[in-house]
Amino acid sequence: MSVVPKDTSTADIRPEPNQETQKDVIMEEVVEPPPQLFHPLSWEILALLMPTSVFGALARLGLDALTTYDGESIFPLAYVQGVGCLVMGFCLALKVPITECYAPLYVALTTGFCGSLTTFSSWQYDVFSSWTNSANASRDWLRDVIDGITKLVFTLMISMSSVSFGSYLAQITRSYLPRFPTPRPLLRYTLAGVGVLIYAATFPAYARLPPSYRSQAVASLLFSFPGTLSRYLLALSMNTITKKLPLGTMTANVVGTGLLGVFHVLQNKTSRVSPHACSTLQGLIDGFCGSLTTISTFAVELNAMEGSRYAWMYGGISIIISQLLLVVVILPAHTLSNVPFARTCTFEQ
């Protein structure tokens, strides 16, 4: 049985009683002051989602660049998903102390940082590229299928096991971690203000830094928070519709994958695409779609279902619809309009 709590990154942010006080929770709510509550759309939560989205997207781009090299033994996204899910599992196991200290921090770490660090859409596109052999590797169709299945299955295994391992690490180190007091209002306002300024800095950075930086990072950072916010709103509005399936996360992952396919087609159009538009599209791919979709929450939700038929249904529906969307969006453009798989537009220099 998984050591991961039954939770998602956008779950109730009210602190939960720990195991020792579970049986006395009713009496404690009578004699103790109520825990600090935050509305899911409070300005403190939204303000902290801004910088954590930026740092999550930046960490993803950095890890991907670091692990992409000639002769690589493991596909680069495996590192991205593994690290993000490890941090997610660690935070989930420490949900109670984090929320007791400052509940918006828990949402920022899970929904913001981990949600933006891991990406469902790029994973699905990577699998689709293997099945279609978009890199024109010297292999037959059977190897294409094997390569796609490898990326599909091993990413799931790495992500779900990393969540459990992160939770285990948190449990064995919990007694060594410091307990911080609830921050005073001045510190909370300062943190929120700094968070807003960090995200606001991406706008002048996009306009003033050398154009080559836009495609590499800045455009992605600019679009990261809108992607995270869209996923957060979808989860808040749809995950509670039914207890069987997290419809909000599913919708974010599926829609984000479809949009990523559209942006790739636009980048690969045979008609000329300006360097500025090419960089913007790359920012939408890495920033908006990368942050709108997430594997860390997806893996947590699968673990929470504990191998039930709903876990198979949730995972199967998410993956199958995402792959079908890529087929519908990309293959007609490739076969009917001669749009190549490889990017044809050039970035700004």
CSV table of C-alpha atoms in Angstrom, one decimal:
chain,number,residue,atom,x,y,z
A,1,MET,CA,0.0,0.0,0.0
A,2,SER,CA,1.4,3.4,-0.9
A,3,VAL,CA,2.7,5.7,1.8
A,4,VAL,CA,1.3,8.7,0.0
A,5,PRO,CA,-1.6,10.4,1.6
A,6,LYS,CA,-4.8,10.5,-0.4
A,7,ASP,CA,-4.4,14.0,-1.6
A,8,THR,CA,-3.9,16.3,-4.6
A,9,SER,CA,-2.0,19.5,-5.1
A,10,THR,CA,-5.1,21.6,-5.1
A,11,ALA,CA,-6.8,19.9,-2.2
A,12,ASP,CA,-8.3,21.5,0.9
A,13,ILE,CA,-5.7,23.7,2.4
A,14,ARG,CA,-7.1,23.6,5.9
A,15,PRO,CA,-4.6,21.8,8.2
A,16,GLU,CA,-5.6,18.2,8.9
A,17,PRO,CA,-5.2,16.7,12.4
A,18,ASN,CA,-2.3,14.3,12.7
A,19,GLN,CA,-2.7,10.6,13.6
A,20,GLU,CA,-2.2,11.1,17.3
A,21,THR,CA,-5.0,13.6,17.6
A,22,GLN,CA,-7.4,12.2,15.2
A,23,LYS,CA,-9.7,10.7,17.8
A,24,ASP,CA,-9.9,14.0,19.7
A,25,VAL,CA,-10.5,16.2,16.7
A,26,ILE,CA,-14.1,17.2,17.7
A,27,MET,CA,-13.1,18.2,21.2
A,28,GLU,CA,-10.1,20.1,20.0
A,29,GLU,CA,-12.2,22.1,17.6
A,30,VAL,CA,-14.3,23.2,20.5
A,31,VAL,CA,-11.5,24.1,22.9
A,32,GLU,CA,-8.8,25.3,20.5
A,33,PRO,CA,-8.8,28.3,18.3
A,34,PRO,CA,-9.8,27.5,14.7
A,35,PRO,CA,-6.9,26.9,12.3
A,36,GLN,CA,-5.9,29.7,9.9
A,37,LEU,CA,-8.1,29.5,6.9
A,38,PHE,CA,-7.5,30.9,3.4
A,39,HIS,CA,-9.9,31.1,0.6
A,40,PRO,CA,-8.6,29.1,-2.4
A,41,LEU,CA,-8.5,32.3,-4.4
A,42,SER,CA,-7.1,34.6,-1.7
A,43,TRP,CA,-4.5,37.0,-2.9
A,44,GLU,CA,-1.8,35.4,-0.7
A,45,ILE,CA,-2.2,32.1,-2.5
A,46,LEU,CA,-2.2,33.6,-5.9
A,47,ALA,CA,0.8,35.8,-5.2
A,48,LEU,CA,2.9,32.8,-4.1
A,49,LEU,CA,1.8,30.8,-7.1
A,50,MET,CA,3.5,33.3,-9.3
A,51,PRO,CA,7.2,32.9,-8.4
A,52,THR,CA,6.8,29.1,-7.8
A,53,SER,CA,5.4,28.7,-11.3
A,54,VAL,CA,8.4,30.6,-12.7
A,55,PHE,CA,10.9,28.6,-10.7
A,56,GLY,CA,9.2,25.3,-11.5
A,57,ALA,CA,9.3,26.1,-15.3
A,58,LEU,CA,12.9,27.3,-15.0
A,59,ALA,CA,13.9,24.1,-13.2
A,60,ARG,CA,12.3,22.0,-15.9
A,61,LEU,CA,14.1,23.9,-18.7
A,62,GLY,CA,17.4,23.6,-16.8
A,63,LEU,CA,17.0,19.9,-16.0
A,64,ASP,CA,16.0,19.2,-19.6
A,65,ALA,CA,19.0,21.1,-21.0
A,66,LEU,CA,21.4,19.4,-18.5
A,67,THR,CA,20.3,15.9,-19.4
A,68,THR,CA,20.1,16.4,-23.2
A,69,TYR,CA,23.4,15.3,-24.8
A,70,ASP,CA,24.7,12.9,-27.4
A,71,GLY,CA,24.5,9.3,-26.4
A,72,GLU,CA,22.2,9.8,-23.5
A,73,SER,CA,21.1,6.6,-21.9
A,74,ILE,CA,17.8,7.9,-20.4
A,75,PHE,CA,15.3,10.3,-22.1
A,76,PRO,CA,15.7,13.8,-20.6
A,77,LEU,CA,12.0,14.1,-19.4
A,78,ALA,CA,12.5,11.2,-17.0
A,79,TYR,CA,14.7,13.3,-14.8
A,80,VAL,CA,12.2,16.2,-14.9
A,81,GLN,CA,9.3,14.0,-13.9
A,82,GLY,CA,11.3,12.1,-11.3
A,83,VAL,CA,12.6,15.2,-9.5
A,84,GLY,CA,9.2,16.9,-9.6
A,85,CYS,CA,7.3,13.9,-8.3
A,86,LEU,CA,10.0,13.4,-5.6
A,87,VAL,CA,9.5,16.9,-4.3
A,88,MET,CA,5.7,16.5,-4.5
A,89,GLY,CA,5.8,13.4,-2.4
A,90,PHE,CA,8.0,15.1,0.2
A,91,CYS,CA,5.6,18.0,0.5
A,92,LEU,CA,2.5,15.8,0.7
A,93,ALA,CA,3.9,13.9,3.6
A,94,LEU,CA,4.5,17.2,5.4
A,95,LYS,CA,1.2,18.7,4.5
A,96,VAL,CA,0.1,19.1,8.2
A,97,PRO,CA,3.2,21.0,9.5
A,98,ILE,CA,3.4,23.1,6.3
A,99,THR,CA,-0.3,24.1,6.4
A,100,GLU,CA,-0.1,24.7,10.1
A,101,CYS,CA,2.7,27.1,9.5
A,102,TYR,CA,1.4,28.9,6.4
A,103,ALA,CA,-1.2,27.2,4.2
A,104,PRO,CA,-0.5,29.2,1.0
A,105,LEU,CA,3.0,27.8,1.1
A,106,TYR,CA,1.7,24.3,0.7
A,107,VAL,CA,-0.3,25.2,-2.4
A,108,ALA,CA,2.6,27.2,-3.8
A,109,LEU,CA,5.0,24.2,-3.4
A,110,THR,CA,2.7,21.5,-4.8
A,111,THR,CA,0.5,23.3,-7.3
A,112,GLY,CA,3.0,26.0,-8.3
A,113,PHE,CA,6.5,24.5,-8.2
A,114,CYS,CA,5.9,20.8,-8.6
A,115,GLY,CA,3.0,21.3,-11.0
A,116,SER,CA,5.1,23.5,-13.3
A,117,LEU,CA,8.3,21.4,-13.0
A,118,THR,CA,6.5,18.3,-14.2
A,119,THR,CA,4.7,18.2,-17.5
A,120,PHE,CA,2.0,15.9,-18.9
A,121,SER,CA,1.8,17.5,-22.4
A,122,SER,CA,5.5,17.2,-23.3
A,123,TRP,CA,5.5,13.6,-22.1
A,124,GLN,CA,2.6,12.8,-24.4
A,125,TYR,CA,4.2,14.6,-27.3
A,126,ASP,CA,7.4,12.7,-26.6
A,127,VAL,CA,5.5,9.4,-26.7
A,128,PHE,CA,3.7,10.4,-29.9
A,129,SER,CA,7.1,11.4,-31.5
A,130,SER,CA,8.5,8.0,-30.8
A,131,TRP,CA,5.5,6.2,-32.3
A,132,THR,CA,5.6,8.3,-35.4
A,133,ASN,CA,9.5,8.3,-35.6
A,134,SER,CA,9.5,12.0,-36.1
A,135,ALA,CA,13.3,12.1,-35.8
A,136,ASN,CA,13.6,9.7,-38.8
A,137,ALA,CA,15.7,7.2,-36.9
A,138,SER,CA,16.9,4.1,-38.8
A,139,ARG,CA,14.5,1.6,-37.3
A,140,ASP,CA,11.3,-0.3,-38.3
A,141,TRP,CA,7.8,0.2,-37.0
A,142,LEU,CA,8.1,-2.4,-34.2
A,143,ARG,CA,11.0,-0.4,-32.7
A,144,ASP,CA,8.8,2.7,-33.0
A,145,VAL,CA,6.2,1.0,-30.9
A,146,ILE,CA,8.7,-0.3,-28.4
A,147,ASP,CA,10.2,3.2,-28.0
A,148,GLY,CA,6.9,4.8,-27.4
A,149,ILE,CA,5.7,2.2,-24.9
A,150,THR,CA,9.1,2.5,-23.1
A,151,LYS,CA,8.6,6.3,-22.6
A,152,LEU,CA,5.0,5.8,-21.6
A,153,VAL,CA,5.4,3.0,-19.1
A,154,PHE,CA,8.7,4.0,-17.6
A,155,THR,CA,7.6,7.6,-17.1
A,156,LEU,CA,4.5,6.3,-15.2
A,157,MET,CA,6.7,4.0,-13.1
A,158,ILE,CA,9.3,6.7,-12.3
A,159,SER,CA,6.7,9.3,-11.5
A,160,MET,CA,4.6,7.2,-9.1
A,161,SER,CA,7.6,5.6,-7.4
A,162,SER,CA,9.2,9.0,-7.0
A,163,VAL,CA,6.1,10.3,-5.2
A,164,SER,CA,6.2,7.4,-2.8
A,165,PHE,CA,9.9,7.7,-2.3
A,166,GLY,CA,9.6,11.4,-1.6
A,167,SER,CA,6.9,10.7,1.1
A,168,TYR,CA,9.2,8.1,2.6
A,169,LEU,CA,12.1,10.6,2.8
A,170,ALA,CA,9.9,13.1,4.5
A,171,GLN,CA,8.7,10.5,7.1
A,172,ILE,CA,12.2,9.5,8.1
A,173,THR,CA,13.5,13.1,8.2
A,174,ARG,CA,10.4,14.6,9.8
A,175,SER,CA,11.9,14.6,13.3
A,176,TYR,CA,15.0,16.5,12.1
A,177,LEU,CA,13.2,19.2,10.2
A,178,PRO,CA,12.7,22.5,12.0
A,179,ARG,CA,9.2,23.7,12.9
A,180,PHE,CA,8.6,27.3,11.8
A,181,PRO,CA,6.1,29.5,13.5
A,182,THR,CA,3.2,31.1,11.5
A,183,PRO,CA,4.6,34.2,9.8
A,184,ARG,CA,3.5,37.5,11.0
A,185,PRO,CA,1.4,39.7,8.7
A,186,LEU,CA,4.3,41.9,7.7
A,187,LEU,CA,6.3,38.9,6.6
A,188,ARG,CA,3.4,37.4,4.7
A,189,TYR,CA,2.8,40.7,2.9
A,190,THR,CA,6.5,40.9,2.1
A,191,LEU,CA,6.5,37.3,0.7
A,192,ALA,CA,3.5,38.0,-1.4
A,193,GLY,CA,4.9,41.3,-2.7
A,194,VAL,CA,8.2,39.7,-3.6
A,195,GLY,CA,6.4,36.9,-5.4
A,196,VAL,CA,4.4,39.4,-7.5
A,197,LEU,CA,7.6,41.3,-8.4
A,198,ILE,CA,9.4,38.1,-9.4
A,199,TYR,CA,6.7,37.3,-11.9
A,200,ALA,CA,6.4,40.9,-13.0
A,201,ALA,CA,10.1,41.0,-13.8
A,202,THR,CA,9.5,38.5,-16.6
A,203,PHE,CA,7.7,41.2,-18.7
A,204,PRO,CA,10.6,43.6,-18.9
A,205,ALA,CA,13.0,40.7,-19.2
A,206,TYR,CA,11.0,39.5,-22.3
A,207,ALA,CA,11.2,43.0,-23.8
A,208,ARG,CA,14.8,44.0,-22.9
A,209,LEU,CA,16.9,40.9,-22.8
A,210,PRO,CA,18.6,39.7,-26.0
A,211,PRO,CA,16.1,38.1,-28.3
A,212,SER,CA,17.9,34.7,-28.1
A,213,TYR,CA,16.9,34.4,-24.5
A,214,ARG,CA,13.2,34.5,-25.3
A,215,SER,CA,13.1,31.1,-26.9
A,216,GLN,CA,15.5,29.6,-24.4
A,217,ALA,CA,13.7,30.6,-21.2
A,218,VAL,CA,12.1,34.1,-20.9
A,219,ALA,CA,9.0,33.4,-23.0
A,220,SER,CA,8.4,30.2,-21.1
A,221,LEU,CA,8.7,32.0,-17.7
A,222,LEU,CA,6.3,34.7,-18.9
A,223,PHE,CA,3.6,32.1,-19.8
A,224,SER,CA,4.2,29.8,-16.8
A,225,PHE,CA,1.9,31.5,-14.3
A,226,PRO,CA,-1.1,31.7,-16.7
A,227,GLY,CA,-0.7,28.0,-17.2
A,228,THR,CA,-0.5,27.2,-13.5
A,229,LEU,CA,-3.5,29.5,-12.7
A,230,SER,CA,-5.6,27.8,-15.4
A,231,ARG,CA,-4.8,24.3,-14.0
A,232,TYR,CA,-5.5,25.5,-10.5
A,233,LEU,CA,-8.9,27.0,-11.4
A,234,LEU,CA,-9.9,23.9,-13.4
A,235,ALA,CA,-9.0,21.7,-10.4
A,236,LEU,CA,-11.0,23.9,-8.0
A,237,SER,CA,-14.0,24.0,-10.2
A,238,MET,CA,-14.1,20.4,-11.5
A,239,ASN,CA,-12.3,18.1,-9.1
A,240,THR,CA,-15.2,18.2,-6.7
A,241,ILE,CA,-17.8,17.2,-9.4
A,242,THR,CA,-17.2,13.5,-8.7
A,243,LYS,CA,-15.2,11.7,-6.1
A,244,LYS,CA,-14.4,9.0,-8.6
A,245,LEU,CA,-12.3,10.9,-11.1
A,246,PRO,CA,-10.4,14.2,-10.8
A,247,LEU,CA,-11.9,15.9,-13.8
A,248,GLY,CA,-10.1,19.2,-13.3
A,249,THR,CA,-6.6,17.7,-13.6
A,250,MET,CA,-7.8,15.4,-16.4
A,251,THR,CA,-9.1,18.4,-18.4
A,252,ALA,CA,-6.0,20.4,-17.8
A,253,ASN,CA,-3.7,17.6,-19.0
A,254,VAL,CA,-5.8,16.7,-22.1
A,255,VAL,CA,-6.5,20.3,-23.2
A,256,GLY,CA,-2.8,21.3,-22.6
A,257,THR,CA,-1.7,18.3,-24.7
A,258,GLY,CA,-4.0,19.3,-27.6
A,259,LEU,CA,-2.8,22.9,-27.4
A,260,LEU,CA,0.8,21.8,-27.5
A,261,GLY,CA,0.1,19.9,-30.7
A,262,VAL,CA,-1.5,23.0,-32.3
A,263,PHE,CA,1.5,25.1,-31.3
A,264,HIS,CA,3.9,22.6,-32.8
A,265,VAL,CA,2.0,22.6,-36.0
A,266,LEU,CA,2.1,26.4,-36.2
A,267,GLN,CA,5.9,26.3,-35.6
A,268,ASN,CA,6.3,23.8,-38.4
A,269,LYS,CA,4.2,25.5,-41.1
A,270,THR,CA,5.9,25.6,-44.4
A,271,SER,CA,4.8,29.2,-44.8
A,272,ARG,CA,7.3,31.6,-43.2
A,273,VAL,CA,6.8,32.1,-39.4
A,274,SER,CA,8.6,35.1,-38.0
A,275,PRO,CA,11.4,34.5,-35.5
A,276,HIS,CA,9.5,36.5,-32.9
A,277,ALA,CA,6.4,34.3,-33.4
A,278,CYS,CA,8.6,31.2,-33.3
A,279,SER,CA,10.0,32.2,-29.9
A,280,THR,CA,6.5,33.1,-28.6
A,281,LEU,CA,5.1,29.7,-29.7
A,282,GLN,CA,8.0,28.0,-28.0
A,283,GLY,CA,7.2,30.0,-24.8
A,284,LEU,CA,3.6,28.8,-25.1
A,285,ILE,CA,4.8,25.2,-25.5
A,286,ASP,CA,7.2,25.1,-22.6
A,287,GLY,CA,5.6,27.7,-20.4
A,288,PHE,CA,1.8,27.7,-20.8
A,289,CYS,CA,1.3,24.0,-21.8
A,290,GLY,CA,4.2,22.8,-19.6
A,291,SER,CA,2.6,24.5,-16.5
A,292,LEU,CA,-1.0,23.8,-17.5
A,293,THR,CA,-0.3,20.1,-17.5
A,294,THR,CA,1.3,18.1,-14.7
A,295,ILE,CA,2.5,14.6,-14.0
A,296,SER,CA,3.1,15.2,-10.3
A,297,THR,CA,-0.6,15.7,-9.4
A,298,PHE,CA,-1.5,13.0,-11.9
A,299,ALA,CA,0.8,10.5,-10.2
A,300,VAL,CA,-0.5,11.5,-6.7
A,301,GLU,CA,-4.1,10.9,-7.8
A,302,LEU,CA,-3.2,7.5,-9.3
A,303,ASN,CA,-1.4,6.5,-6.1
A,304,ALA,CA,-4.4,7.7,-4.0
A,305,MET,CA,-6.7,5.4,-6.0
A,306,GLU,CA,-4.6,2.5,-4.9
A,307,GLY,CA,-4.9,0.4,-8.1
A,308,SER,CA,-8.7,0.5,-8.2
A,309,ARG,CA,-10.5,0.3,-11.5
A,310,TYR,CA,-10.9,4.1,-11.4
A,311,ALA,CA,-7.1,4.4,-11.4
A,312,TRP,CA,-7.0,2.4,-14.7
A,313,MET,CA,-9.9,4.5,-16.0
A,314,TYR,CA,-8.4,7.8,-15.1
A,315,GLY,CA,-5.0,7.0,-16.4
A,316,GLY,CA,-6.3,5.3,-19.6
A,317,ILE,CA,-8.7,8.1,-20.5
A,318,SER,CA,-6.1,10.8,-19.9
A,319,ILE,CA,-3.5,9.1,-22.1
A,320,ILE,CA,-5.8,7.8,-24.8
A,321,ILE,CA,-7.6,11.1,-25.4
A,322,SER,CA,-4.3,13.0,-25.3
A,323,GLN,CA,-2.8,10.7,-28.0
A,324,LEU,CA,-5.9,10.9,-30.1
A,325,LEU,CA,-5.8,14.7,-29.9
A,326,LEU,CA,-2.2,14.7,-31.2
A,327,VAL,CA,-3.2,12.3,-34.0
A,328,VAL,CA,-6.1,14.6,-35.0
A,329,VAL,CA,-4.0,17.8,-34.8
A,330,ILE,CA,-0.6,16.7,-36.1
A,331,LEU,CA,-1.1,13.9,-38.6
A,332,PRO,CA,-3.5,15.7,-41.0
A,333,ALA,CA,-1.2,18.7,-41.1
A,334,HIS,CA,1.7,16.4,-41.8
A,335,THR,CA,0.0,14.2,-44.5
A,336,LEU,CA,-2.4,16.7,-46.1
A,337,SER,CA,-0.5,20.0,-45.8
A,338,ASN,CA,3.0,18.6,-45.8
A,339,VAL,CA,3.8,20.2,-42.5
A,340,PRO,CA,7.0,18.5,-41.2
A,341,PHE,CA,7.4,17.0,-37.8
A,342,ALA,CA,10.6,19.0,-37.2
A,343,ARG,CA,10.4,22.7,-36.4
A,344,THR,CA,11.0,24.8,-39.5
A,345,CYS,CA,10.8,28.3,-38.0
A,346,THR,CA,13.9,29.9,-36.5
A,347,PHE,CA,14.3,31.7,-33.3
A,348,GLU,CA,15.5,35.2,-32.8
A,349,GLN,CA,19.2,35.7,-32.6
